[in-house]
Short mmCIF file of C-alpha atoms and ligand atoms in Angstrom, two decimals:
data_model
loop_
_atom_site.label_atom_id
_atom_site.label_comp_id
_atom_site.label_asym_id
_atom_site.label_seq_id
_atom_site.Cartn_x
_atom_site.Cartn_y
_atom_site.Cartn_z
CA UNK A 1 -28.71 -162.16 19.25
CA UNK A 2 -29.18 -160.19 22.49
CA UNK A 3 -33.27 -160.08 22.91
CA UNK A 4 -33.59 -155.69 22.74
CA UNK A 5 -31.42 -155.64 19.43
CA UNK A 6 -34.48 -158.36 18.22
CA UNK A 7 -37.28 -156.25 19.87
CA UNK A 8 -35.96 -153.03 18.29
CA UNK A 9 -35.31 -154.55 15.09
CA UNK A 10 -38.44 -155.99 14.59
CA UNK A 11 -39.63 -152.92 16.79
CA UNK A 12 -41.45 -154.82 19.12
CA UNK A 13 -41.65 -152.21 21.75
CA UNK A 14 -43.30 -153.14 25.59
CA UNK A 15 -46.06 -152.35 27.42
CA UNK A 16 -45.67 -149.51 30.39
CA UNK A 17 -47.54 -148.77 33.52
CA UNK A 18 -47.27 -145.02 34.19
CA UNK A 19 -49.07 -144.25 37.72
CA UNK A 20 -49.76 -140.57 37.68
CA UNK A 21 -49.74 -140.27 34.14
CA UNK A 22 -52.42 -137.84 33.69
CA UNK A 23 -50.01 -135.59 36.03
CA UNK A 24 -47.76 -132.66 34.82
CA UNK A 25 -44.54 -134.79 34.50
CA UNK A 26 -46.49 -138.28 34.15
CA UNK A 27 -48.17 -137.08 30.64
CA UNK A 28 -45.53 -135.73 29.46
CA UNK A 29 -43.47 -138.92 30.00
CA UNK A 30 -46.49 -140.98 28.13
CA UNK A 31 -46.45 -139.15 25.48
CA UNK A 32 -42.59 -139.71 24.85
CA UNK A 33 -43.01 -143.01 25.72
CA UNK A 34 -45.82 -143.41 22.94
CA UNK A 35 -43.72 -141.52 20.76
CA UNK A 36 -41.04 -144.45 21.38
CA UNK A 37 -43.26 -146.93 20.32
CA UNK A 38 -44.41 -148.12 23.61
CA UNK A 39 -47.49 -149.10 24.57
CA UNK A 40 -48.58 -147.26 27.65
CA UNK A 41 -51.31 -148.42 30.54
CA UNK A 42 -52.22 -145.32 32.57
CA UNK A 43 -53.52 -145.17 36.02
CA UNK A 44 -54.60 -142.07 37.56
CA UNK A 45 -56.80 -141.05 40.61
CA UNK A 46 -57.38 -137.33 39.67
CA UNK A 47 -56.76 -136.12 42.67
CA UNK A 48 -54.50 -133.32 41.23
CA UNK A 49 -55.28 -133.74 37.15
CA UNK A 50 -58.09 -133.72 34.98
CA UNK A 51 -58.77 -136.87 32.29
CA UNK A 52 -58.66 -134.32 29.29
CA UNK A 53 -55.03 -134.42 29.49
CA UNK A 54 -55.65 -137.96 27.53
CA UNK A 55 -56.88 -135.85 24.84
CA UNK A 56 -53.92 -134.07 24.74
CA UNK A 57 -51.92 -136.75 24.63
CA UNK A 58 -53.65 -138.09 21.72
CA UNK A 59 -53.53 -135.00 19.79
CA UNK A 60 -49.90 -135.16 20.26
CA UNK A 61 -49.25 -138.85 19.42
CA UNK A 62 -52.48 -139.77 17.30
CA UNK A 63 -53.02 -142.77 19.65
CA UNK A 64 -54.87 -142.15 23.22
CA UNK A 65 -53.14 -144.67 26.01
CA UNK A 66 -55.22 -146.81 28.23
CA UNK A 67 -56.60 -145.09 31.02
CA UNK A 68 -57.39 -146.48 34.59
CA UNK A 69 -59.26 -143.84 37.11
CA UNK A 70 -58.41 -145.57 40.46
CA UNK A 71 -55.82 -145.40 43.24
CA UNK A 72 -52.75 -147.18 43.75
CA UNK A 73 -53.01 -147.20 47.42
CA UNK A 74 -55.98 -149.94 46.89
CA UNK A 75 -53.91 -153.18 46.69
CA UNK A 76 -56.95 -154.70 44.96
CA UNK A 77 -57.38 -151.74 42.03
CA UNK A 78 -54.08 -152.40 40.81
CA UNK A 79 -54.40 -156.09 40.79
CA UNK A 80 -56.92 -155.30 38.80
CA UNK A 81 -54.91 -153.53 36.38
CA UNK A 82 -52.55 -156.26 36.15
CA UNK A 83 -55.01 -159.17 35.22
CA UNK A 84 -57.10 -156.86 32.63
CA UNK A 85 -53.89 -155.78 31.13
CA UNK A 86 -51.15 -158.61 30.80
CA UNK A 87 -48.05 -157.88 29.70
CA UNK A 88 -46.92 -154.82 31.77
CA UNK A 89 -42.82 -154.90 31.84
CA UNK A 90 -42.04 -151.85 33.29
CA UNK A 91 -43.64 -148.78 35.71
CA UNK A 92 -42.53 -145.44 35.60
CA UNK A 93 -44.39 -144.29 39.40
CA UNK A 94 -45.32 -140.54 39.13
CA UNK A 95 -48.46 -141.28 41.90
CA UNK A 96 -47.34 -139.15 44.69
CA UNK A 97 -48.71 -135.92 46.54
CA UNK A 98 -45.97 -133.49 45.69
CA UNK A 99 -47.28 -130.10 47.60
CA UNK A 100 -43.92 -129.36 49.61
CA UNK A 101 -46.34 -126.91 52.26
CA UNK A 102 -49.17 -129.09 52.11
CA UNK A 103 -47.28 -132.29 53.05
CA UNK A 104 -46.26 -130.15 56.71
CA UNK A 105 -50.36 -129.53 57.49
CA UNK A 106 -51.41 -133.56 56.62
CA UNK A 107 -48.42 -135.76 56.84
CA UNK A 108 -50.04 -138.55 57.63
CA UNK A 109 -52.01 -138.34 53.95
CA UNK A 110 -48.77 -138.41 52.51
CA UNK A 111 -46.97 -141.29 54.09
CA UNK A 112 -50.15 -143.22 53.65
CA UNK A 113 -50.12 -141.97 49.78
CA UNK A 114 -46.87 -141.58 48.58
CA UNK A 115 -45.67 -144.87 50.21
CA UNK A 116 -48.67 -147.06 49.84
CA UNK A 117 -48.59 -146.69 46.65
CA UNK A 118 -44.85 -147.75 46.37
CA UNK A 119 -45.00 -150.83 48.37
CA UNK A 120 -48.09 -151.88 46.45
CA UNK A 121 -46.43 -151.96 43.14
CA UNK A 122 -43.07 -153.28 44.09
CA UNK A 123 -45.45 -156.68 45.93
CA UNK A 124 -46.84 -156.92 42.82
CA UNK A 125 -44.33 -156.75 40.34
CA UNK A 126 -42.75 -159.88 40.67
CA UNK A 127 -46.22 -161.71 40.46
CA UNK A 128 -46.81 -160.12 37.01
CA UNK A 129 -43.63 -160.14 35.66
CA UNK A 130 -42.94 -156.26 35.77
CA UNK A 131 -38.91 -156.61 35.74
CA UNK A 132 -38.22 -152.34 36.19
CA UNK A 133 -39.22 -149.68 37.84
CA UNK A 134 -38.20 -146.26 37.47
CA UNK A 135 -39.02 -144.30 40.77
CA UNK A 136 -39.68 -140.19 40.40
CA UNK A 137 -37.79 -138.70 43.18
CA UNK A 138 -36.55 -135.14 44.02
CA UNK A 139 -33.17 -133.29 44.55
CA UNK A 140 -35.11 -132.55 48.20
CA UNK A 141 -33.46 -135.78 49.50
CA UNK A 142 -30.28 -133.48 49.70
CA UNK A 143 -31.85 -130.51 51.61
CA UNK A 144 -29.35 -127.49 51.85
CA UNK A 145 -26.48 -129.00 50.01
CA UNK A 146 -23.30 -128.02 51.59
CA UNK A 147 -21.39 -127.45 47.67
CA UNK A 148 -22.69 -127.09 44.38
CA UNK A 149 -22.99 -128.45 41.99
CA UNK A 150 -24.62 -131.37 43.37
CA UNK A 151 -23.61 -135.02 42.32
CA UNK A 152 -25.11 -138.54 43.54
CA UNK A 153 -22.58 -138.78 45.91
CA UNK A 154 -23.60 -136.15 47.93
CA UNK A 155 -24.89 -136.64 51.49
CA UNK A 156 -28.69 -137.20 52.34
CA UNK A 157 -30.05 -134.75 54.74
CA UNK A 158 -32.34 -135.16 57.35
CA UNK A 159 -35.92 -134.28 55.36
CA UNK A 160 -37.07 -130.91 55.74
CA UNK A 161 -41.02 -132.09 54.81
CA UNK A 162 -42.94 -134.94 55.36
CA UNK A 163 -42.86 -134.58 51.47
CA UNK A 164 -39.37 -134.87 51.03
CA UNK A 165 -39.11 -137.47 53.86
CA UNK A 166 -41.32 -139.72 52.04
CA UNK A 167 -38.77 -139.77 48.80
CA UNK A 168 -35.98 -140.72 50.76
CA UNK A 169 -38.43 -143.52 52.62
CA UNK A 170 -39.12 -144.33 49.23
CA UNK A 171 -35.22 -144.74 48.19
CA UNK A 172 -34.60 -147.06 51.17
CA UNK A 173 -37.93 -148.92 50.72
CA UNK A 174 -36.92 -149.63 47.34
CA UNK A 175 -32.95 -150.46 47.74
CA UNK A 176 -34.22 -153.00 50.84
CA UNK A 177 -36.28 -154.82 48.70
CA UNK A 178 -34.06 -155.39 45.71
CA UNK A 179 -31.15 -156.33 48.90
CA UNK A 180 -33.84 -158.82 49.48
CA UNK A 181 -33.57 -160.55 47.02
CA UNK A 182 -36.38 -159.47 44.95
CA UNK A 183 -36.63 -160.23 41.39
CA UNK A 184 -37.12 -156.45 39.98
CA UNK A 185 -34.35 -153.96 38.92
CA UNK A 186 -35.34 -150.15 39.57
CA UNK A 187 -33.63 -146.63 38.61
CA UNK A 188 -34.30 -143.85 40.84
CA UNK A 189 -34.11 -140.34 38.84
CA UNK A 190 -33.32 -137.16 41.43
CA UNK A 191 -35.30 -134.47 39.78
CA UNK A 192 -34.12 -130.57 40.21
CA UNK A 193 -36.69 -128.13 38.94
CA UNK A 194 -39.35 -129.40 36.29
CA UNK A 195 -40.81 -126.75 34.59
CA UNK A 196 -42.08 -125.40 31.08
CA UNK A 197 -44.57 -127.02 28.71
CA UNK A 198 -44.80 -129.68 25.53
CA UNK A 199 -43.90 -127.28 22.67
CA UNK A 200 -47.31 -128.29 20.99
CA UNK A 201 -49.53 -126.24 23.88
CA UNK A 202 -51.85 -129.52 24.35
CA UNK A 203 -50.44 -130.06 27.77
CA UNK A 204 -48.86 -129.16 30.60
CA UNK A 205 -48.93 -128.15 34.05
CA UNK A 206 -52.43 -127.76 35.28
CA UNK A 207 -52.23 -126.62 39.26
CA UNK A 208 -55.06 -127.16 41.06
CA UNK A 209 -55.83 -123.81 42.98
CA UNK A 210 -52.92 -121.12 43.73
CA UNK A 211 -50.06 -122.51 42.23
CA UNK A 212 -46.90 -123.18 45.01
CA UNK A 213 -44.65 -123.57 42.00
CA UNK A 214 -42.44 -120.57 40.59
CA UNK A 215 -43.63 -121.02 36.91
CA UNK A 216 -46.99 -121.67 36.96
CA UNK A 217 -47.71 -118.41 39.31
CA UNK A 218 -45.17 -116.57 37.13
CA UNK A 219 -47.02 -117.14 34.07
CA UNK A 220 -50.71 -116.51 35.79
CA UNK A 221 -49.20 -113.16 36.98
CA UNK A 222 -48.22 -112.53 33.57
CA UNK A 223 -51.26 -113.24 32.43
CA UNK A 224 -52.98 -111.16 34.74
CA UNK A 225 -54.98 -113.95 36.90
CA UNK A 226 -52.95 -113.58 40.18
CA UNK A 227 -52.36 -109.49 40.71
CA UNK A 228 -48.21 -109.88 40.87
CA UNK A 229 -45.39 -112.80 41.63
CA UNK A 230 -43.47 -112.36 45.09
CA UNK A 231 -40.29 -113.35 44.98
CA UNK A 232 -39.64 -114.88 48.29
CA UNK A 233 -36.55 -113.07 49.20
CA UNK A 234 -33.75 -110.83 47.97
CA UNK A 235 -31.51 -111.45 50.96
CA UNK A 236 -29.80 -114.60 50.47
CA UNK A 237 -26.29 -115.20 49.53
CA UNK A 238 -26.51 -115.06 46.17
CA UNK A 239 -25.48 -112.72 43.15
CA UNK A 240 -28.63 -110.55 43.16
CA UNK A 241 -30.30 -112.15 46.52
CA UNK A 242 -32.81 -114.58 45.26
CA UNK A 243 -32.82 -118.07 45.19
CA UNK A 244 -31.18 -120.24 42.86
CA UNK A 245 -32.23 -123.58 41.14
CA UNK A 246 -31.86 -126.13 38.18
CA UNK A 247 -34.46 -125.42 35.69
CA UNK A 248 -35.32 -128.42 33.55
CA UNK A 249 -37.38 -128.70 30.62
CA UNK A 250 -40.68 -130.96 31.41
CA UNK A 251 -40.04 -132.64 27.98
CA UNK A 252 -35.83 -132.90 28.84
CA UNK A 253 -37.20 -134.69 31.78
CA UNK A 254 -39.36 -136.82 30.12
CA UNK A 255 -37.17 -138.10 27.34
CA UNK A 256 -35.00 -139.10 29.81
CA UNK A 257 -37.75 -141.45 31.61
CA UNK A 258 -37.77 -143.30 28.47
CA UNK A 259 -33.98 -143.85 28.51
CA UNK A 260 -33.90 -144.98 31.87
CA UNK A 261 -36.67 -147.56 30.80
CA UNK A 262 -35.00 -148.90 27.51
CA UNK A 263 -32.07 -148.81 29.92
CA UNK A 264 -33.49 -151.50 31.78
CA UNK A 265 -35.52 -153.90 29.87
CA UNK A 266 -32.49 -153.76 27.66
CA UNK A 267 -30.25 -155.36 30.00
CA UNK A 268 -28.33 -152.42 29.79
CA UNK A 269 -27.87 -151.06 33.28
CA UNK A 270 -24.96 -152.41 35.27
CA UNK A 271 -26.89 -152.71 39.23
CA UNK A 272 -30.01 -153.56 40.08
CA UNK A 273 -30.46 -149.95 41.68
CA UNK A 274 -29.21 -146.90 39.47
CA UNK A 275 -29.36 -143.24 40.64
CA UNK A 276 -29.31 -140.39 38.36
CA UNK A 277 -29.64 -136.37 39.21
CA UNK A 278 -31.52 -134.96 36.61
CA UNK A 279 -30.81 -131.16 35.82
CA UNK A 280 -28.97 -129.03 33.51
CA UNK A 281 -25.97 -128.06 35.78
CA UNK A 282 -26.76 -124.85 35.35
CA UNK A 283 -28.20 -122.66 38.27
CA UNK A 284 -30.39 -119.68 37.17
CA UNK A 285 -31.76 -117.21 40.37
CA UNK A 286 -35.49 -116.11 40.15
CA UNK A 287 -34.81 -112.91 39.12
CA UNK A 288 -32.83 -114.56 36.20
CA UNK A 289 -35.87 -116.84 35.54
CA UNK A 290 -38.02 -113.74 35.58
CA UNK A 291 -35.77 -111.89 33.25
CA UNK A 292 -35.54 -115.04 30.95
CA UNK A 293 -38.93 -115.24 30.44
CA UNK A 294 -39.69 -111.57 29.94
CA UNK A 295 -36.60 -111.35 27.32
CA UNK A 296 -38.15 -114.74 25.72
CA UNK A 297 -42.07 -113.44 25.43
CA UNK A 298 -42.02 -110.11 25.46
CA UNK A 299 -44.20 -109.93 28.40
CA UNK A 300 -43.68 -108.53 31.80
CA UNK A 301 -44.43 -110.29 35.03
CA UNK A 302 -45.98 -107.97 37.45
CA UNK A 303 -43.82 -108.65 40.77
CA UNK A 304 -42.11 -107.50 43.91
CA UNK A 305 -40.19 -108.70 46.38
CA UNK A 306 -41.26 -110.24 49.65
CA UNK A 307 -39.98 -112.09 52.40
CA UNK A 308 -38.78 -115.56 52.74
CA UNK A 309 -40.17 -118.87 52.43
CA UNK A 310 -39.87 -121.06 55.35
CA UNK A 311 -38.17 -124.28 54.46
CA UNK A 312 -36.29 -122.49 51.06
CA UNK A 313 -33.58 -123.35 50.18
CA UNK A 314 -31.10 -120.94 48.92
CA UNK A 315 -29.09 -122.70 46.21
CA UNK A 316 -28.78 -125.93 44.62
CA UNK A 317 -28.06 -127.38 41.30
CA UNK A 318 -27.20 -130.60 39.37
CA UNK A 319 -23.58 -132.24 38.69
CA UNK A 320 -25.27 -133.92 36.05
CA UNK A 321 -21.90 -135.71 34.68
CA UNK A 322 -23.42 -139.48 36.17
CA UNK A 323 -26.68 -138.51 33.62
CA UNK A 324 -25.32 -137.63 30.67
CA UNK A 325 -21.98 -140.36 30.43
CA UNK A 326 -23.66 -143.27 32.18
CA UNK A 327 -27.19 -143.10 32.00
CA UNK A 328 -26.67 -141.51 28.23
CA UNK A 329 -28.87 -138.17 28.47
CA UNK A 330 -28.69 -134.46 28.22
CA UNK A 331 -30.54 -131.42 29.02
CA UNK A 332 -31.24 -129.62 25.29
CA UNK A 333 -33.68 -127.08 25.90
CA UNK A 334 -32.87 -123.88 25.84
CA UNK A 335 -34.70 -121.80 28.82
CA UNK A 336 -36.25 -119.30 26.52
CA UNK A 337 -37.78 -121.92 24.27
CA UNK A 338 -39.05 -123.47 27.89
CA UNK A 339 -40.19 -120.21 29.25
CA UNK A 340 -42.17 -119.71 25.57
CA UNK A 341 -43.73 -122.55 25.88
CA UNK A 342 -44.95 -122.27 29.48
CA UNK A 343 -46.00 -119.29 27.78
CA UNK A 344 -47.93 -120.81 25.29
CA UNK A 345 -49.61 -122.87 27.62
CA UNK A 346 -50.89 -120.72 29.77
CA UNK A 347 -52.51 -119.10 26.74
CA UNK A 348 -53.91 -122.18 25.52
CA UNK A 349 -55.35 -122.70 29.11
CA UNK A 350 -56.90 -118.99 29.29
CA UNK A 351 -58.81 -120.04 26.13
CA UNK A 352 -60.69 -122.92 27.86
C1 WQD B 1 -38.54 -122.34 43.25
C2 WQD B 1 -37.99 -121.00 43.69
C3 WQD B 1 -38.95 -120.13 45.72
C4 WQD B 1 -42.95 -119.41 44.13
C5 WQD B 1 -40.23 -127.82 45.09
C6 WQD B 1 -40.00 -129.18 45.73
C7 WQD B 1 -39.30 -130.07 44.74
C8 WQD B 1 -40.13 -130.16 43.50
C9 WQD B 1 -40.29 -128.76 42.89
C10 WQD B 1 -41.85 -131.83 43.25
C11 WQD B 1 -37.76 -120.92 45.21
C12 WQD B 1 -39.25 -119.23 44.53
C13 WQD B 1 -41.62 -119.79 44.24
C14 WQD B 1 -43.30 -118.04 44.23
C15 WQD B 1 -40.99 -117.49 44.52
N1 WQD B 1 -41.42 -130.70 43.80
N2 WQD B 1 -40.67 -118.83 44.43
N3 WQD B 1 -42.30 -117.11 44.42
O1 WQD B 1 -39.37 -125.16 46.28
O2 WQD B 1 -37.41 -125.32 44.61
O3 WQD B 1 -38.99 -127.23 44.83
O4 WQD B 1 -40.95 -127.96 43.89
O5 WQD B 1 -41.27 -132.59 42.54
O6 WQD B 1 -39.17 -131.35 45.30
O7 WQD B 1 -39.17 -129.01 46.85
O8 WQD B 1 -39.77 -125.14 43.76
O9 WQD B 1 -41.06 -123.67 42.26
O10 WQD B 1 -41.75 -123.81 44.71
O11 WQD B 1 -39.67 -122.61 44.08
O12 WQD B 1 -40.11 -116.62 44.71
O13 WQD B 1 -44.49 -117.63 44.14
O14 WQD B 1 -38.93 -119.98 43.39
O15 WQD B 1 -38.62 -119.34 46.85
O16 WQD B 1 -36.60 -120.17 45.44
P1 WQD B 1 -38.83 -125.63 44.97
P2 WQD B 1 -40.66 -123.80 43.69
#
């Protein structure tokens, strides 16, 4: 009997490594992971979360993962990791700056970050028996995609950020060292536009300052800590001007972490390297996004429009076919249910 049918039937579930895990996307991810009846080894720097979100995580699971403050970059740290916790099968890699603007003012702290971090888990893997990883990239690695909707066939563009640049490094850093013969299988998930909450308000995404993200400034406008949202443009070639992307629900997104995982350790995927764009397929403007969340909560978001963000894009969104027939997932949420719960969030944080 094939090993995963024996694992799930006596539901002997593995041990995960989630770098970044007390990050927006990362906790979310451990807590379906949990949820799955995997055991789940964080490590987390805080350089852009806060440990409480381990609380939250155990509120939501009734179990609290391990947790390892330290930085992946430090070869030594996560060798660490590896000895004090044996048994690690698989790493879902969230540890990455992510600030698209940022990324242009200190490259260098991003290459050094983003792609330290990478190399030092994949050299280690094979010496502790980790057999997948599942790398977090970004639909960025297409830039200005010449059609939409967007499949995994579609061309990669030169980077427009050092932040997007280092995904794509990442991609071919990854696909040379499996061509290398390297004993580790990896699946590399294209994210479009993570956004919303966990629908139980105990977590979700905490930016660090003024938020660069649409969401997170649209529901601190709403909830009258920044003064209005701009909407960066009304002039593009759109329906009604603004800028069009592929929402997806945080917890979609997570869920589908977990697949890629099981995926994996069950044997299950057909290459060693799998590529999946995650999104709904559906592209909703800003002013749509606005509308939907006003419609959804009842409040209004205080905003105007303003000019253009350099290094927009104007419109993209996922041909998430590959996703949901090979890879076996689907988008569910329904954007009003995410905007209410990005709602409720941002409540729940105002009360801290
Ligand atoms: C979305 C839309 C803005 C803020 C980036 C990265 C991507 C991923 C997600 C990490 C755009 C508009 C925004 C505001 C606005 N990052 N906007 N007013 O730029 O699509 O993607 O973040 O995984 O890799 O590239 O996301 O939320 O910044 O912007 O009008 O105050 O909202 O112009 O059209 P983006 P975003």
């Amino acid at each position: 009997m094939k090993a995963y049918i024996l694992k799930n039937f006596f539901n002997m579930k593995e041990k995960i490594l989630v770098t970044g895990g007390t990050g927006y996307i990362g906790s979310h991810t451990t807590v379906e992971l949990m949820n799955a009846g995997y055991d789940v080894v964080i490590i987390d720097n805080l350089s852009n979360s806060n440990e409480k979100v381990i609380d939250g995580i155990e509120k939501i699971t009734g179990k609290r993962p391990v947790f390892v403050k330290g930085d992946c970059t430090d070869l030594e740290t996560l060798k660490k990791l590896f000895e004090d916790n044996p048994g690690i099968k698989g790493i879902i890699n969230f540890a990455a700056s992510k600030a698209v603007g940022e990324s242009v003012q200190k490259p260098l702290l991003y290459y050094r970050n983003n792609l330290n971090t990478l190399i030092n888990l994949l050299q280690l893997m094979p010496e502790y028996g980790v057999e997948g990883i599942v790398f977090s990239s970004s639909c960025t690695v297409y830039g200005e995609p010449d059609v939409n909707p967007i499949d995994e066939t579609a061309p990669i563009k030169c980077a427009t950020s050092p932040y997007g640049n280092t995904k794509q490094i990442s991609e071919e850093i990854i696909e040379d060292y499996v061509a290398s013969g390297a004993p580790i299988k990896s699946i590399i998930l294209r994210y479009f536009n993570p956004i919303g909450a966990h629908p139980s308000g105990c977590i979700g995404e905490l930016p660090l300052g003024v938020p660069q993200n649409l969401v997170p400034f649209l529901t601190q406008a709403a909830a009258g800590i920044r003064p209005e949202l701009t909407v960066f443009g009304d002039d593009y070639n759109t329906p009604d001007g603004s800028c069009i992307r592929d929402y997806i629900d945080v917890v979609d997104l997570a869920k589908a972490h977990v697949i890629a995982m099981e995926r994996m350790l069950n044997g299950q995927d057909h290459d060693a390297i799998e590529i999946f764009n995650l999104g709904t397929g559906n592209g909703l403007s800003v002013l749509e996004l606005i509308n939907a969340f006003q419609e959804a909560t009842g409040v209004k978001v205080p905003h105007k429009i303003g000019p253009r963000r350099a290094g927009d894009i104007e419109k993209i969104w996922a041909n998430p076919y590959k996703a949901n027939h090979v890879l076996g997932w689907k988008a569910e949420a329904d954007i009003k249910d995410t905007m209410r719960n990005a709602w409720q969030w941002q409540c729940n944080c105002n009360r801290k």
